[in-house]
GROMACS .gro file of C-alpha atoms in nm:
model
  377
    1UNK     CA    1  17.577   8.267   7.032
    2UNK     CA    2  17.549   8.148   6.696
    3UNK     CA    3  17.754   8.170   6.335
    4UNK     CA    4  17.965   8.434   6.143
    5UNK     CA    5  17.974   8.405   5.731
    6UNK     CA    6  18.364   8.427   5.651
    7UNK     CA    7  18.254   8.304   5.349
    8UNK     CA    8  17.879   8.350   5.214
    9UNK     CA    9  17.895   8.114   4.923
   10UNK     CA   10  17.658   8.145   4.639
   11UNK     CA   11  17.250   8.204   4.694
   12UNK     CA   12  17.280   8.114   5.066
   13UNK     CA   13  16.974   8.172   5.258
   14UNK     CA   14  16.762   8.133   5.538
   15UNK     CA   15  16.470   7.875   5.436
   16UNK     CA   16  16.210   7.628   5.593
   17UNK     CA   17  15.881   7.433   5.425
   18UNK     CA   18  15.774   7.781   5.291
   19UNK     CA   19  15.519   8.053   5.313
   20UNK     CA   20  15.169   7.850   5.254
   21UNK     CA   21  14.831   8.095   5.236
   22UNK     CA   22  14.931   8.401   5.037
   23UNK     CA   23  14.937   8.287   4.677
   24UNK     CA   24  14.621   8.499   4.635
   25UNK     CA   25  14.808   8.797   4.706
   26UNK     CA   26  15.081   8.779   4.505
   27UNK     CA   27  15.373   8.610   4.745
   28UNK     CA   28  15.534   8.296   4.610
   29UNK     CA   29  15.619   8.015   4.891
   30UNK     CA   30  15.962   8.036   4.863
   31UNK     CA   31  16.101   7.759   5.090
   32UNK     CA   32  16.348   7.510   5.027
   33UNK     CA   33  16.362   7.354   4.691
   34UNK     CA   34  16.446   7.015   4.818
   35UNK     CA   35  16.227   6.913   5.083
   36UNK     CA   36  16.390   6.564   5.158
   37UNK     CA   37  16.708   6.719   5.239
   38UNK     CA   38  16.481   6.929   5.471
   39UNK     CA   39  16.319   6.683   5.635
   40UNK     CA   40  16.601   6.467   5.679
   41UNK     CA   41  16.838   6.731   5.812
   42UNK     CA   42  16.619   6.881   6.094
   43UNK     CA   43  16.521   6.485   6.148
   44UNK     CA   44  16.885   6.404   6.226
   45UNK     CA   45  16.997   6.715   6.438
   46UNK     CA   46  16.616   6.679   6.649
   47UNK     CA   47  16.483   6.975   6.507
   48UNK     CA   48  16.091   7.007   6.411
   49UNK     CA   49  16.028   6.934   6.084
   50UNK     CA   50  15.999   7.300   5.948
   51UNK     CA   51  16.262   7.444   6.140
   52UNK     CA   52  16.446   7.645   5.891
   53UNK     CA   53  16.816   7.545   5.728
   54UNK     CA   54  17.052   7.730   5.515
   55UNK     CA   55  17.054   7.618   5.184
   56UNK     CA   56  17.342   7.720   4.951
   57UNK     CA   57  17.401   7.655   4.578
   58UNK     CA   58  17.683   7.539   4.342
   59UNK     CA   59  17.912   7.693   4.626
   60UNK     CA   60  17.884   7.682   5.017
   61UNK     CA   61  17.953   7.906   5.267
   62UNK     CA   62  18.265   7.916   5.505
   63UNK     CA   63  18.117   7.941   5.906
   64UNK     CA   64  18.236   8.003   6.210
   65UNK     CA   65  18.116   7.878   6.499
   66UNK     CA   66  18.110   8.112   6.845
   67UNK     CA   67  17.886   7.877   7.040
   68UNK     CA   68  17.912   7.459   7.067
   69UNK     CA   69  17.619   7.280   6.889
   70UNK     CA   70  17.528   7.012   6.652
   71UNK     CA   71  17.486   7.049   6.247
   72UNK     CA   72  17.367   6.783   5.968
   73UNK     CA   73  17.428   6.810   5.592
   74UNK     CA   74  17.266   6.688   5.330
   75UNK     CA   75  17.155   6.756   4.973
   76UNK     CA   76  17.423   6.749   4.721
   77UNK     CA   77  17.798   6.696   4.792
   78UNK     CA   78  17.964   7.028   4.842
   79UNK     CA   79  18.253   6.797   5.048
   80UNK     CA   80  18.249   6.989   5.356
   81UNK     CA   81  18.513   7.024   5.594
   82UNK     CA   82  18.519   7.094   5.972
   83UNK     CA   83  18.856   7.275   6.108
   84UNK     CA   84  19.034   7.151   5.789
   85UNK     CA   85  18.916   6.778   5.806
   86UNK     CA   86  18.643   6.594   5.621
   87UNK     CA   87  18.345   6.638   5.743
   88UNK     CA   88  18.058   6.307   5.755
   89UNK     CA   89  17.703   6.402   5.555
   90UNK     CA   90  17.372   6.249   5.690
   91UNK     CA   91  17.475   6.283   6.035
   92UNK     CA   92  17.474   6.484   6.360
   93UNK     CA   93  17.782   6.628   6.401
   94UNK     CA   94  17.934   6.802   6.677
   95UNK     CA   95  18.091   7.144   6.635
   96UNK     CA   96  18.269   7.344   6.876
   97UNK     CA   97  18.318   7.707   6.988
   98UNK     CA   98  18.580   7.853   6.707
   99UNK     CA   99  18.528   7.560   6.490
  100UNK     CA  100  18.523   7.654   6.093
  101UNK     CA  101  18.298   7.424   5.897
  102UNK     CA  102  18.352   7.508   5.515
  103UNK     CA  103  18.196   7.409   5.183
  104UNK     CA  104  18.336   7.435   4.826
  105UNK     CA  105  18.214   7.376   4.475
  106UNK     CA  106  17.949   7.009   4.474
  107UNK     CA  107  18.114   6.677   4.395
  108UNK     CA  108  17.730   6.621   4.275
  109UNK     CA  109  17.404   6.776   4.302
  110UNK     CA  110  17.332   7.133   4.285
  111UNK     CA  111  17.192   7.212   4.624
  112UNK     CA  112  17.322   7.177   5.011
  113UNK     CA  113  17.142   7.227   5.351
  114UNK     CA  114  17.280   7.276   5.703
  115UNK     CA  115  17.077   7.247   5.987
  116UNK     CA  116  17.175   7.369   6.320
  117UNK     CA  117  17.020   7.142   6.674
  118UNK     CA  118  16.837   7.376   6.912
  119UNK     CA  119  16.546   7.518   6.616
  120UNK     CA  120  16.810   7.665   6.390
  121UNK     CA  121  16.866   8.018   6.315
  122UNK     CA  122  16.704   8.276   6.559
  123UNK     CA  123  16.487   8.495   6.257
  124UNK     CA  124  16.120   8.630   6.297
  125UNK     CA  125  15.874   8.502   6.100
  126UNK     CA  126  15.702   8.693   5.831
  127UNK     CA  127  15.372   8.602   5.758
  128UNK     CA  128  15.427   8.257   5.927
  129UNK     CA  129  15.711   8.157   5.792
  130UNK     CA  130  16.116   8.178   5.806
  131UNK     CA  131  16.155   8.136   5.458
  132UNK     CA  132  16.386   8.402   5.271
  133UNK     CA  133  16.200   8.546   4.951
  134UNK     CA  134  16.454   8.701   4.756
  135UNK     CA  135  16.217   8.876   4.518
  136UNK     CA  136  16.040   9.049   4.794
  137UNK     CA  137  16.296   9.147   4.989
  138UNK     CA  138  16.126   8.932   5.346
  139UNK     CA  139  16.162   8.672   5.561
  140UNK     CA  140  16.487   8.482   5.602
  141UNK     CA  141  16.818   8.693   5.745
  142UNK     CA  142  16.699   9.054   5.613
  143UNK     CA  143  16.506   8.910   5.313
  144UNK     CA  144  16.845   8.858   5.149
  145UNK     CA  145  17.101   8.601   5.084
  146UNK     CA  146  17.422   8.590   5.360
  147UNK     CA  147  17.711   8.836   5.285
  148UNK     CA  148  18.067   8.813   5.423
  149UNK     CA  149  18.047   8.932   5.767
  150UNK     CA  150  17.692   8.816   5.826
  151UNK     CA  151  17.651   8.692   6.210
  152UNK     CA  152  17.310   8.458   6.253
  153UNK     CA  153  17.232   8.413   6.671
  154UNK     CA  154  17.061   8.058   6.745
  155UNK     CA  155  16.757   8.009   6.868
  156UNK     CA  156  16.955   7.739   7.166
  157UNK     CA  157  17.268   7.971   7.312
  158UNK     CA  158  17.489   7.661   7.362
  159UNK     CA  159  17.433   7.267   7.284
  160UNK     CA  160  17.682   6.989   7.410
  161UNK     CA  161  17.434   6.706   7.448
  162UNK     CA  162  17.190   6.491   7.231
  163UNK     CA  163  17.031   6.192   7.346
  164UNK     CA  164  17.108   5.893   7.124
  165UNK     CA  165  17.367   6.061   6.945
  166UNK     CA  166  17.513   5.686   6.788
  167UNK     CA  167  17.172   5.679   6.605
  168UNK     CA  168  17.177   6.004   6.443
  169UNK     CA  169  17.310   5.861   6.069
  170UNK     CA  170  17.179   5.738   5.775
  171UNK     CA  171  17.298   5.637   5.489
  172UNK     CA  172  17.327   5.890   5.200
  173UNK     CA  173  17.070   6.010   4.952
  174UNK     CA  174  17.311   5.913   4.610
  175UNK     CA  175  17.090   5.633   4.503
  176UNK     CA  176  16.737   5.775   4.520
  177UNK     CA  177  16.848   6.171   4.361
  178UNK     CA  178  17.048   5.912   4.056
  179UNK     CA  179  17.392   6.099   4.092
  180UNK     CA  180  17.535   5.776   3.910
  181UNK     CA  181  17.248   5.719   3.674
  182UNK     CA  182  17.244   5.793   3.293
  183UNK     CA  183  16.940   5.949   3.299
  184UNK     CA  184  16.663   6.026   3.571
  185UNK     CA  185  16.226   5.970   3.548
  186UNK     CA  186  16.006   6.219   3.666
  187UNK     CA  187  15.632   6.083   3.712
  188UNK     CA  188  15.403   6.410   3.600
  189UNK     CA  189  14.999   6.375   3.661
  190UNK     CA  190  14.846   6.539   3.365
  191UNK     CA  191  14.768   6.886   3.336
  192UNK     CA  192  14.472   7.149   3.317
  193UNK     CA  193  14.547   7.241   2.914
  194UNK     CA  194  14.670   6.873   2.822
  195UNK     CA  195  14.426   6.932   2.531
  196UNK     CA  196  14.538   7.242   2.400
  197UNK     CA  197  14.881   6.967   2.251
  198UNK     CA  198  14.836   6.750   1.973
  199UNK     CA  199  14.853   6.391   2.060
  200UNK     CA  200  15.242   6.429   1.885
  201UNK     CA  201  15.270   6.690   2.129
  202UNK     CA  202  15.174   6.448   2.416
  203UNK     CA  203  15.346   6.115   2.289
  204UNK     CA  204  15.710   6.388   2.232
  205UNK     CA  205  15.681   6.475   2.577
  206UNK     CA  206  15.630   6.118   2.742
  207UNK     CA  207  15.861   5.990   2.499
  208UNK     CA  208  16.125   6.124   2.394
  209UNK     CA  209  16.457   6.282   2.629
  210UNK     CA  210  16.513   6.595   2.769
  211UNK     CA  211  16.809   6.756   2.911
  212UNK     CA  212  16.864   6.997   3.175
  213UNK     CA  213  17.036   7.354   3.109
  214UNK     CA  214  17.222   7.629   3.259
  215UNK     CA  215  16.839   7.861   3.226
  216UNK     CA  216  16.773   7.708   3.622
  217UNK     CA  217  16.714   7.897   3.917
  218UNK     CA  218  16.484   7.907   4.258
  219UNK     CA  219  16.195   7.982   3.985
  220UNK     CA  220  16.235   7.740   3.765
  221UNK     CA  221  16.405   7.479   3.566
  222UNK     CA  222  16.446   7.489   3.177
  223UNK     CA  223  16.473   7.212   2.971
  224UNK     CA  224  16.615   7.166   2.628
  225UNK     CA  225  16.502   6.881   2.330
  226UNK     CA  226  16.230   6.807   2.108
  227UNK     CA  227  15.951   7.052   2.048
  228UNK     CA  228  15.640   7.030   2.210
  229UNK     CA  229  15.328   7.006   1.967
  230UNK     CA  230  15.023   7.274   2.045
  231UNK     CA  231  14.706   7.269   1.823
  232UNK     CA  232  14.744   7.707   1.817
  233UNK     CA  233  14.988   7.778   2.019
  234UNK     CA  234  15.053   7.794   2.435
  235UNK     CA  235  14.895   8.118   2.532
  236UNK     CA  236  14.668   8.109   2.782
  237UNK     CA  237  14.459   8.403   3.000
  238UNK     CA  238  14.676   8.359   3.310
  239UNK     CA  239  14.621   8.128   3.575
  240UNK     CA  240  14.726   8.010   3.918
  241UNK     CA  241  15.093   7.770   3.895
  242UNK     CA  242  15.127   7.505   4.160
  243UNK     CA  243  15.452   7.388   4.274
  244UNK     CA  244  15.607   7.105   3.940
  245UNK     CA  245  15.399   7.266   3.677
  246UNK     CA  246  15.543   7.192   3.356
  247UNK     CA  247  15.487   7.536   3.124
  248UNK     CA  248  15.531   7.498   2.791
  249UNK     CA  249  15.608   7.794   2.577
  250UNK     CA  250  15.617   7.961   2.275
  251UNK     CA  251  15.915   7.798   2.143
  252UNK     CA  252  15.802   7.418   2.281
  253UNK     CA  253  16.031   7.327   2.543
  254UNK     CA  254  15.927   7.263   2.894
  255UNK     CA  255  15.967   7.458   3.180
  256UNK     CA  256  15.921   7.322   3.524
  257UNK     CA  257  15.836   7.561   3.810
  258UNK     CA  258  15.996   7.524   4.132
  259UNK     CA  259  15.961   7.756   4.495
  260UNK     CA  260  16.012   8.099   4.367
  261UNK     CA  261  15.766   8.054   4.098
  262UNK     CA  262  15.530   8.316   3.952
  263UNK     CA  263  15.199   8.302   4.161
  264UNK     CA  264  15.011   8.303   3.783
  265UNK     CA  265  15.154   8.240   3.448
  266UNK     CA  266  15.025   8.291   3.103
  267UNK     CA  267  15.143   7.910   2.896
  268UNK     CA  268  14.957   7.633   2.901
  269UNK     CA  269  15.083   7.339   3.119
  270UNK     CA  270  15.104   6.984   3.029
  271UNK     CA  271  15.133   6.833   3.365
  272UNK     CA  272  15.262   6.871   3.677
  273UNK     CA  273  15.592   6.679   3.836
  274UNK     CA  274  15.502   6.479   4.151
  275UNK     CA  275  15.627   6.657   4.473
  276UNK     CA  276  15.845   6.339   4.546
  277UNK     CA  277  16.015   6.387   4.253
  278UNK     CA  278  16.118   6.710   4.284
  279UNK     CA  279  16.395   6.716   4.476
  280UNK     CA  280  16.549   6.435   4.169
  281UNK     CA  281  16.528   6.759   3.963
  282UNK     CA  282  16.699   7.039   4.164
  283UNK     CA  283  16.935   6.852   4.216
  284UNK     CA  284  17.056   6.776   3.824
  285UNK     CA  285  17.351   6.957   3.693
  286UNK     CA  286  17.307   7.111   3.369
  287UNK     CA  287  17.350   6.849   3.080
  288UNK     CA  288  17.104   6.562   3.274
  289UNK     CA  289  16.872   6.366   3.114
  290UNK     CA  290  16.524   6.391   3.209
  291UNK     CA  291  16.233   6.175   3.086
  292UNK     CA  292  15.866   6.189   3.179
  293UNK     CA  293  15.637   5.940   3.292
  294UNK     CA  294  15.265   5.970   3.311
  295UNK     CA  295  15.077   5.885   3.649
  296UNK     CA  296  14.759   5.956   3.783
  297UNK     CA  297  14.632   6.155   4.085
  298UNK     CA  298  14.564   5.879   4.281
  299UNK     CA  299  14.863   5.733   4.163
  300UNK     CA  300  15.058   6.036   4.288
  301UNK     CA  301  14.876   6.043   4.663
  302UNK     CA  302  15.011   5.683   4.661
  303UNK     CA  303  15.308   5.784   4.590
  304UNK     CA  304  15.313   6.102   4.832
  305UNK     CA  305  15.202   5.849   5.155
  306UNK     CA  306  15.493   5.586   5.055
  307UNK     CA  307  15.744   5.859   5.080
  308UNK     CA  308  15.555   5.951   5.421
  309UNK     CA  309  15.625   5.621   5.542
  310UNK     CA  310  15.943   5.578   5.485
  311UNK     CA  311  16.071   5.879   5.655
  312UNK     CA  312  15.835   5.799   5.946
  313UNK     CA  313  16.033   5.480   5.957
  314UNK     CA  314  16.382   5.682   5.891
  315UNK     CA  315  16.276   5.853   6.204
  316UNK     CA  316  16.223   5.566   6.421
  317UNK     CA  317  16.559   5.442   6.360
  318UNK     CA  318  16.716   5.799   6.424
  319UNK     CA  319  16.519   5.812   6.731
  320UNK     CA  320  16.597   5.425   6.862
  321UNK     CA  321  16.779   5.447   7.196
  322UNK     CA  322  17.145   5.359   7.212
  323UNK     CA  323  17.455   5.467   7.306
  324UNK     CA  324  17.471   5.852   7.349
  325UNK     CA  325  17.773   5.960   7.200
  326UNK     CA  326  18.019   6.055   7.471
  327UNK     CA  327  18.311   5.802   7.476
  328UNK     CA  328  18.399   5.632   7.816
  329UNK     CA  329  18.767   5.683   7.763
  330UNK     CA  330  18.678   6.059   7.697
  331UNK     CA  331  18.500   6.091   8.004
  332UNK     CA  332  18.769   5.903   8.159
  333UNK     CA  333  19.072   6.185   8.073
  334UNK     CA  334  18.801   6.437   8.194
  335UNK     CA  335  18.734   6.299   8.520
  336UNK     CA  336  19.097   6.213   8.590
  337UNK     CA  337  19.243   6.525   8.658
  338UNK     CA  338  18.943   6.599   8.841
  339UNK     CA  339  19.003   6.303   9.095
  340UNK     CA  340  19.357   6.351   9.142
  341UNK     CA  341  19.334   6.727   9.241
  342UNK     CA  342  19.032   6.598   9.505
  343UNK     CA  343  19.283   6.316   9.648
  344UNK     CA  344  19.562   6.546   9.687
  345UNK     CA  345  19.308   6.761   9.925
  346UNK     CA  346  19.235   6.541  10.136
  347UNK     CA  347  19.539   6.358  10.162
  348UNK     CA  348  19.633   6.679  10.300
  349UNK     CA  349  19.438   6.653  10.602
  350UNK     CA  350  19.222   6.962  10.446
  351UNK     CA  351  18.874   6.783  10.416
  352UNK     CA  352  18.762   6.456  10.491
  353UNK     CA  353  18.600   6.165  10.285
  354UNK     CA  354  18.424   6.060  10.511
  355UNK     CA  355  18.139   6.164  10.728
  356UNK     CA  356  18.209   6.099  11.144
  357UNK     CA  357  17.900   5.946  11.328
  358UNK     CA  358  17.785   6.030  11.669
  359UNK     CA  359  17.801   5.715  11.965
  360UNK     CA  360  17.400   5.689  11.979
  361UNK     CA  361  17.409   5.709  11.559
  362UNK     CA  362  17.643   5.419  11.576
  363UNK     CA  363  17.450   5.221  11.793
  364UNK     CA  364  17.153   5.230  11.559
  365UNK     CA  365  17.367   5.105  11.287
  366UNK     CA  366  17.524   4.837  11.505
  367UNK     CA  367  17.212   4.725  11.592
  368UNK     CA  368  16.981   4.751  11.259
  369UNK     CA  369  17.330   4.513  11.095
  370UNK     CA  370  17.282   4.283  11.415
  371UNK     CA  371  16.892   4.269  11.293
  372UNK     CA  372  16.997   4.183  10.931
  373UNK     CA  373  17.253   3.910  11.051
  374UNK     CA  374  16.981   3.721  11.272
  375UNK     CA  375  16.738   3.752  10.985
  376UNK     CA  376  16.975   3.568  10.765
  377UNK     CA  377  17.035   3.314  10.996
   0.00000   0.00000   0.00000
């Protein structure tokens, strides 16, 4: 049981917390390039927190279902629909055996997840991970993005009930990605070759506006505006990249490396995005404002436990126990015809409701109510 791509959409793949350990020998991490969707997905649908999710871009997929489970959906607004109706983000939703859930071009953001209850897609993991790298041909549903036809089994055969289902929502992500805002801050803790750029080079980058471009992809983000300084140049002997450098290079403009980064790279880098702010970037359009803001490390661990905390509390409310979901008038036109084909049987004279006693067994009850009736007295 599982899901058949009618449609694949654009870049949609298989892809969890990524592939940690094997920078060394030349494998990027791949993984989802925004982890709050992530977390927040597999959070509302029960799933552990690196179960993988499919993650689609600028256009989603069109899936059917062969099996009955529940789905979440978050990231950016692709406006997805469920057997032709509008289908609710940010929560666990039920789907049913033939039901289509589709996904068309985003109403904002650049990036959608779907996560599936039960530990999502059934895939092996390569090298300890489910994560699709696209470059390398591994991991993921064949190492390769979904094609029309595609069928992915899950790892649960067939899901109709989650506990607490009423508490499965949360409100949506619009406010803290800044879909409505004019412009958007990323917080960046200075970098290993800060002083290779001239102190205009520094004060351009923290000060002035940037915008995002169409030059974006699982590797990396380009941005377009003012030139970035150097004292000679940006060339560097290679060295590792972690995951928000911010290249800068030849011609001055930053480039900001996301999950399918280069293991090493070869220009300088003036900082490094915070990991919490990552998922503000990936999810700008091209033609978004960007500015920079300066922060220290300790300033960004601060930063990195807040955001722990206030998904651990997310969770709590997910989790709280309530109602679970199934309506009593559903239940209701379930059990009815249920009970009126068992009353027509025994009216019959077929089978009896009731169970006939023996003389000594209804002695002993005669005399254990006698008991109870002097005891009250």
């Amino acid at each position: 049981m599982g899901v058949t791509a009618i449609k694949p959409g654009i870049l949609t793949t298989l892809q969890d917390q990524g592939r940690t350990g094997y920078l060394g020998s030349g494998f990027s991490p791949s993984g989802v390039m925004d982890s709050r969707a992530l977390h927040i997905a597999n959070l509302l649908v029960d799933n552990p927190p690196d179960a993988p999710v499919l993650e689609f871009c600028l256009a989603g997929p069109t899936l059917r279902f062969t099996t009955n489970t529940f789905v979440a959906i978050t990231g950016g607004d692709f406006r997805p629909t469920l057997d032709g109706q509008p289908a609710p983000m940010y929560t666990a939703l039920a789907v049913h055996r033939g039901s289509v859930l589709a996904f068309g071009a985003p109403k904002t953001g650049m990036y959608g997840y779907l996560a599936i209850a039960g530990g999502s897609i059934n895939a092996p993991e390569v090298m300890g991970s489910r994560s699709t790298n696209l470059k390398c041909g591994i991991g993921g549903w064949k190492g390769r993005a979904l094609i029309t036809g595609d069928y992915l089994p899950f790892c649960t055969r067939n899901l109709d009930f989650m506990a607490n289902l009423g508490s499965h929502t949360v409100e949506r992500d619009d406010d803290f990605y800044g879909f409505g805002a004019d412009e958007i801050t990323l917080r960046v803790v200075p970098g290993p070759q800060e002083d290779m750029f001239t102190q205009d080079g520094i004060d351009t980058f923290y000060g002035q506006k940037y915008t995002t471009t169409s030059r974006c992809d699982r590797m990396g983000f380009r941005l377009d505006g003012p030139e970035i300084e150097t004292y000679d140049g940006s060339d560097i002997i290679s060295d590792g990249i972690a995951l928000g450098a911010v290249q800068i290079p030849a011609d001055g403009r930053p480039i900001i490396m996301l999950a399918d980064r280069q293991t090493t790279g070869g220009y300088a880098k003036i900082g490094t995005v915070c990991s919490v702010d990552l998922p503000k970037l990936v999810q700008c359009t091209p033609g978004r404002t960007i500015r920079f803001a300066p922060v220290t490390v300790q300033e960004a661990q601060e930063l990195y436990r807040q955001e722990a905390r206030r998904l651990d509390a997310l969770a709590k409310v997910v989790k709280r126990p309530c109602y679970g979901g199934v309506s009593p008038r559903r239940t209701a036109r379930r059990l009815t015809p249920i009970l009126e084909a068992q009353a027509k049987t025994h009216a019959s004279g077929s089978q009896k409701l009731w169970i006939e006693l023996g003389k000594t067994e209804k002695e002993r009850l005669q005399a254990a109510e006698a008991g109870a009736s002097d005891t009250n007295r």
